[in-house]
Short mmCIF file of C-alpha atoms and ligand atoms in Angstrom, two decimals:
data_model
loop_
_atom_site.label_atom_id
_atom_site.label_comp_id
_atom_site.label_asym_id
_atom_site.label_seq_id
_atom_site.Cartn_x
_atom_site.Cartn_y
_atom_site.Cartn_z
CA MET C 1 0.00 0.00 0.00
CA THR C 2 1.37 3.41 -0.94
CA THR C 3 1.76 5.82 1.95
CA TYR C 4 2.07 9.56 1.58
CA ALA C 5 3.88 12.18 3.61
CA PHE C 6 4.76 15.85 3.86
CA LEU C 7 8.26 17.28 3.87
CA LEU C 8 8.75 20.23 6.21
CA ASP C 9 12.20 21.74 5.76
CA LEU C 10 12.95 24.06 8.67
CA GLY C 11 16.21 24.99 6.98
CA ARG C 12 14.12 26.72 4.30
CA CYS C 13 11.04 27.92 6.18
CA ILE C 14 11.16 31.72 6.47
CA GLY C 15 8.15 32.04 8.80
CA CYS C 16 6.10 34.02 6.28
CA GLN C 17 2.80 32.39 7.40
CA ALA C 18 1.57 31.97 3.81
CA CYS C 19 0.79 28.31 4.66
CA VAL C 20 -1.25 29.39 7.68
CA ALA C 21 -3.35 31.77 5.59
CA ALA C 22 -3.78 29.27 2.71
CA CYS C 23 -4.85 26.54 5.11
CA LYS C 24 -7.36 28.82 6.85
CA THR C 25 -8.84 30.05 3.57
CA GLY C 26 -8.78 26.73 1.73
CA ASN C 27 -10.39 24.85 4.58
CA GLU C 28 -12.77 27.73 5.48
CA LEU C 29 -11.66 27.63 9.11
CA SER C 30 -13.63 29.71 11.62
CA PRO C 31 -12.06 32.93 12.90
CA GLY C 32 -9.46 32.12 15.54
CA VAL C 33 -8.97 28.54 14.32
CA GLN C 34 -5.76 27.49 12.57
CA TYR C 35 -4.03 24.18 11.94
CA ILE C 36 -0.49 25.56 11.62
CA HIS C 37 1.24 27.71 14.24
CA ILE C 38 4.43 29.52 13.28
CA SER C 39 6.70 31.21 15.79
CA GLU C 40 10.29 32.42 15.96
CA GLN C 41 12.82 30.98 18.29
CA THR C 42 16.32 31.99 19.30
CA ARG C 43 18.79 29.32 20.27
CA GLY C 44 22.44 29.17 21.26
CA VAL C 45 24.46 31.37 23.62
CA PHE C 46 25.36 35.04 23.07
CA PRO C 47 27.14 36.12 20.93
CA ALA C 48 26.62 32.91 18.89
CA LEU C 49 22.85 33.24 18.74
CA GLN C 50 20.86 31.67 15.95
CA SER C 51 17.22 32.10 15.10
CA SER C 52 14.94 29.44 13.72
CA ILE C 53 11.27 28.93 12.94
CA LYS C 54 8.92 26.65 14.83
CA ASN C 55 6.24 25.17 12.62
CA HIS C 56 3.72 23.38 14.80
CA ARG C 57 1.03 21.24 13.16
CA CYS C 58 -0.29 17.69 13.13
CA TYR C 59 2.67 15.43 12.38
CA HIS C 60 0.48 12.50 11.26
CA CYS C 61 2.17 9.89 13.49
CA ALA C 62 2.01 6.29 12.24
CA ASP C 63 1.39 5.18 15.84
CA ALA C 64 -1.20 7.90 16.33
CA ALA C 65 -2.27 8.18 19.96
CA CYS C 66 -5.29 10.25 18.91
CA VAL C 67 -6.54 7.42 16.69
CA ALA C 68 -5.91 4.79 19.38
CA VAL C 69 -8.07 6.58 21.97
CA CYS C 70 -10.88 7.83 19.72
CA PRO C 71 -13.94 5.75 20.70
CA THR C 72 -16.09 6.71 17.69
CA GLY C 73 -13.65 6.22 14.80
CA ALA C 74 -13.77 9.95 13.97
CA LEU C 75 -9.95 9.87 13.84
CA TYR C 76 -8.51 7.23 11.56
CA LYS C 77 -5.49 6.39 9.41
CA GLU C 78 -5.63 6.53 5.62
CA ASP C 79 -2.75 6.59 3.09
CA GLY C 80 -0.31 6.97 6.01
CA LEU C 81 -1.99 10.17 7.22
CA THR C 82 -4.32 10.83 10.15
CA ARG C 83 -7.75 11.87 8.95
CA LEU C 84 -10.60 13.35 10.95
CA ASP C 85 -14.30 12.98 10.24
CA ALA C 86 -15.60 15.66 12.60
CA SER C 87 -19.21 14.57 12.03
CA GLN C 88 -18.38 11.36 13.93
CA CYS C 89 -16.72 13.20 16.85
CA SER C 90 -18.54 12.97 20.20
CA GLY C 91 -16.48 15.76 21.77
CA CYS C 92 -14.99 13.48 24.48
CA ALA C 93 -11.57 15.21 24.09
CA TYR C 94 -9.60 11.98 24.60
CA CYS C 95 -7.51 12.88 21.53
CA VAL C 96 -6.72 16.30 23.01
CA ASP C 97 -5.22 14.64 26.10
CA ALA C 98 -3.50 11.80 24.23
CA CYS C 99 -1.58 13.64 21.47
CA PRO C 100 2.11 13.91 22.45
CA PHE C 101 2.40 17.13 20.40
CA ASN C 102 -0.71 18.89 21.80
CA VAL C 103 -2.30 19.20 18.40
CA PRO C 104 -6.09 18.56 18.41
CA GLN C 105 -8.34 21.29 19.81
CA LEU C 106 -12.04 21.19 20.51
CA VAL C 107 -13.92 23.72 18.39
CA ASN C 108 -17.65 23.98 18.98
CA GLY C 109 -17.50 20.71 20.91
CA ARG C 110 -15.72 18.77 18.18
CA SER C 111 -12.11 17.78 17.56
CA ASN C 112 -10.29 19.91 15.05
CA LYS C 113 -6.95 19.39 13.30
CA CYS C 114 -5.26 19.08 9.89
CA ASP C 115 -6.60 16.14 7.88
CA GLY C 116 -3.89 16.42 5.20
CA CYS C 117 -6.33 18.19 2.85
CA ALA C 118 -7.95 14.82 2.14
CA GLU C 119 -10.57 16.12 -0.30
CA VAL C 120 -8.16 18.28 -2.30
CA VAL C 121 -5.61 15.48 -2.59
CA LYS C 122 -8.24 12.90 -3.59
CA ALA C 123 -9.36 15.29 -6.33
CA GLY C 124 -5.78 15.25 -7.66
CA GLY C 125 -4.57 18.54 -6.13
CA GLN C 126 -1.83 19.47 -3.69
CA PRO C 127 -2.53 20.45 -0.05
CA TRP C 128 -3.19 24.18 0.31
CA CYS C 129 -0.14 24.79 2.50
CA VAL C 130 2.23 22.99 0.09
CA LYS C 131 0.86 24.79 -2.95
CA THR C 132 1.38 28.18 -1.32
CA CYS C 133 4.80 27.91 0.34
CA PRO C 134 7.09 30.41 -1.48
CA SER C 135 10.37 28.91 -0.27
CA ASN C 136 9.80 25.27 -1.19
CA ALA C 137 9.96 24.34 2.49
CA LEU C 138 6.91 22.10 2.04
CA MET C 139 6.44 19.12 -0.25
CA TYR C 140 3.85 16.37 -0.49
CA GLY C 141 4.17 12.97 -2.11
CA GLU C 142 4.92 9.30 -1.64
CA ARG C 143 6.68 8.78 1.68
CA GLU C 144 9.65 7.05 0.10
CA THR C 145 10.29 10.00 -2.23
CA ILE C 146 9.80 12.47 0.62
CA MET C 147 12.22 10.57 2.84
CA ALA C 148 14.93 10.51 0.15
CA GLU C 149 14.49 14.26 -0.42
CA ALA C 150 14.66 14.92 3.33
CA HIS C 151 17.99 13.09 3.61
CA ARG C 152 19.35 14.89 0.56
CA ARG C 153 18.41 18.28 2.04
CA ALA C 154 19.73 17.44 5.52
CA GLU C 155 23.08 16.47 4.06
CA ALA C 156 23.28 19.73 2.13
CA LEU C 157 22.29 21.69 5.24
CA ARG C 158 25.08 20.12 7.31
CA VAL C 159 27.59 22.29 5.42
CA ARG C 160 26.21 25.26 7.40
CA TYR C 161 24.66 23.48 10.39
CA PRO C 162 26.67 20.45 11.52
CA HIS C 163 23.78 19.02 13.58
CA ALA C 164 21.23 19.19 10.75
CA GLN C 165 19.18 16.02 10.62
CA VAL C 166 15.99 14.30 9.53
CA TYR C 167 13.24 14.05 12.15
CA GLY C 168 10.24 11.73 11.84
CA GLU C 169 11.79 8.70 10.18
CA THR C 170 11.33 6.50 13.27
CA GLN C 171 9.56 8.62 15.89
CA LEU C 172 6.14 7.18 16.84
CA GLY C 173 6.39 4.57 14.10
CA GLY C 174 7.36 7.24 11.54
CA LEU C 175 5.74 10.64 11.13
CA GLY C 176 3.68 11.64 8.12
CA VAL C 177 5.41 15.03 8.33
CA VAL C 178 9.11 14.36 7.82
CA MET C 179 11.16 17.32 8.99
CA VAL C 180 14.59 18.60 8.07
CA LEU C 181 15.97 20.23 11.20
CA PRO C 182 18.94 22.63 11.28
CA ASP C 183 19.81 21.47 14.80
CA GLN C 184 19.12 18.81 17.43
CA PRO C 185 15.36 18.32 18.04
CA GLU C 186 15.58 19.47 21.68
CA GLN C 187 17.10 22.79 20.53
CA LEU C 188 13.95 23.32 18.45
CA ASP C 189 11.48 22.35 21.18
CA LEU C 190 10.85 18.91 19.66
CA PRO C 191 11.12 15.76 21.78
CA ALA C 192 13.98 13.54 20.49
CA ASN C 193 11.92 10.49 21.32
CA PRO C 194 8.24 11.44 21.67
CA GLN C 195 6.25 8.99 23.75
CA ILE C 196 2.63 7.96 23.80
CA PRO C 197 1.32 9.23 27.17
CA ALA C 198 1.32 6.67 30.00
CA VAL C 199 -2.43 7.16 30.42
CA LEU C 200 -2.89 5.76 26.89
CA ASN C 201 -0.89 2.64 27.79
CA THR C 202 -3.33 2.18 30.69
CA TRP C 203 -6.18 2.67 28.24
CA GLN C 204 -4.80 0.07 25.83
CA ASN C 205 -3.69 -2.43 28.47
CA VAL C 206 -6.52 -2.16 30.98
CA VAL C 207 -9.60 -0.29 29.83
CA GLN C 208 -9.87 -1.74 26.30
CA PRO C 209 -9.31 -5.41 27.37
CA ALA C 210 -11.81 -4.84 30.21
CA SER C 211 -14.30 -3.48 27.67
CA VAL C 212 -13.71 -6.51 25.45
CA GLY C 213 -14.14 -8.75 28.53
CA LEU C 214 -17.37 -7.01 29.44
CA LEU C 215 -18.57 -7.35 25.87
CA GLY C 216 -17.73 -11.07 25.96
CA PHE C 217 -19.54 -11.47 29.28
CA SER C 218 -22.52 -9.59 27.92
CA LEU C 219 -22.65 -11.82 24.80
CA ALA C 220 -22.27 -14.98 26.90
CA PHE C 221 -25.00 -13.79 29.27
CA THR C 222 -27.32 -13.01 26.35
CA GLY C 223 -26.67 -16.47 24.89
CA LEU C 224 -27.36 -18.16 28.22
CA ALA C 225 -30.54 -16.15 28.68
CA ALA C 226 -31.70 -17.26 25.21
CA ILE C 227 -31.05 -20.93 26.02
CA ILE C 228 -32.95 -20.66 29.32
CA ALA C 229 -35.85 -18.84 27.63
CA ARG C 230 -36.03 -21.51 24.94
CA ARG C 231 -35.97 -24.32 27.53
CA ASN C 232 -38.71 -22.56 29.57
CA HIS C 233 -40.77 -22.11 26.43
CA LYS C 234 -40.45 -25.82 25.55
CA GLN C 235 -41.46 -26.81 29.10
CA GLU C 236 -44.44 -24.45 28.97
CA VAL C 237 -45.59 -25.90 25.62
CA ALA C 238 -45.23 -29.46 26.96
CA HIS C 239 -47.16 -28.49 30.11
CA LEU C 240 -50.00 -26.96 28.07
CA HIS C 241 -50.09 -30.05 25.87
CA VAL C 242 -50.47 -32.31 28.93
CA GLN C 243 -53.10 -29.97 30.42
CA ASN C 244 -55.13 -29.92 27.18
CA SER C 245 -55.02 -33.74 26.91
CA ALA C 246 -56.24 -34.06 30.50
CA GLU C 247 -59.11 -31.63 29.89
CA GLU C 248 -60.13 -33.47 26.72
CA THR C 249 -60.10 -36.81 28.58
CA ALA C 250 -62.17 -35.31 31.41
CA ALA C 251 -64.68 -33.94 28.89
CA VAL C 252 -65.10 -37.40 27.27
CA GLN C 253 -65.34 -39.53 30.47
CA PRO C 254 -68.91 -38.45 31.71
CA ASP C 255 -70.47 -39.67 28.43
CA HIS C 256 -68.87 -43.08 29.00
CA ALA C 257 -70.29 -43.09 32.57
CA ASN C 258 -73.82 -42.39 31.29
CA GLU C 259 -73.56 -45.25 28.79
CA THR C 260 -72.87 -47.78 31.58
S1 LIG U 1 0.41 14.67 16.03
FE1 LIG U 1 -1.21 14.27 17.52
S2 LIG U 1 -3.11 14.68 16.36
FE2 LIG U 1 -1.45 14.38 14.84
S3 LIG U 1 -1.50 12.17 14.36
FE3 LIG U 1 0.00 12.45 16.02
S4 LIG U 1 -1.23 12.05 17.87
FE4 LIG U 1 -2.69 12.48 16.23
S1 LIG U 2 -2.44 19.77 4.73
FE1 LIG U 2 -4.27 21.05 4.43
S2 LIG U 2 -5.31 21.01 6.42
FE2 LIG U 2 -3.20 20.31 6.77
S3 LIG U 2 -2.05 22.14 7.33
FE3 LIG U 2 -1.83 21.89 5.11
S4 LIG U 2 -3.48 23.14 4.26
FE4 LIG U 2 -3.97 22.83 6.41
S1 LIG U 3 4.60 29.13 3.73
FE1 LIG U 3 6.50 27.94 3.75
S2 LIG U 3 8.08 29.42 4.31
FE2 LIG U 3 6.12 30.35 4.84
S3 LIG U 3 5.81 29.78 7.01
FE3 LIG U 3 4.78 28.22 5.80
S4 LIG U 3 6.31 26.60 5.56
FE4 LIG U 3 7.39 28.44 6.21
#
């Protein structure tokens, strides 16, 4: 199965926010809602200070905690990306608590986040943010191609930034947004090894098996109840049959008595 991914090259991103505006307009997001958050960051020690851009968005984790906890199937994986069908969202906010990158937000009682421009892409187009980026910091395509391009760019970037590297190849099973970083992840406020929250492990190891157990018990109980009901029904029918035969016999006997 072909999987797709985004390339986000922080060595090229200039923080212009064109992607933010294109995403808001293209997806007709409500005022105050946005799927991409850009901010500037200074790192290093004076006088060797360096500035970089933070580009926070859904990273489309392969092992997506949001998908694992969603009880209604509103969040799901497709083509390697994490989609959201908001019409199925119950507003429980489990995804908000579970995401290791603090991405989903509740808007009007429903989860809200980037869905990878599913409709646009299925219609043969490019995601709004990718189409608009003026510095070629964003790309979209088959994950294999994106990964090769990310490594090529990281290598080129190491001429200026010795710690430049690819982020997202292995983290959380592989991210659907593969990043080229000019520095170590921690220097750019990214966890080197993001973890699924412990509460989710409890959910997967305790709550879900318990739910399955309860479902099994419920099914077994329903089956048993059906067997008992059927047995009772059979006994009742047999009892009525005996009763009817006795009544018929009683109705016939007086005539015989009169004859003798
Ligand atoms: S970044 Fe958060 S919202 Fe996006 S796929 Fe990963 S867990 Fe889900
Ligand atoms: S892929 Fe689409 S929804 Fe996601 S950030 Fe880009 S424009 Fe917004
Ligand atoms: S449009 Fe491109 S260069 Fe501008 S902020 Fe977005 S990713 Fe960065």
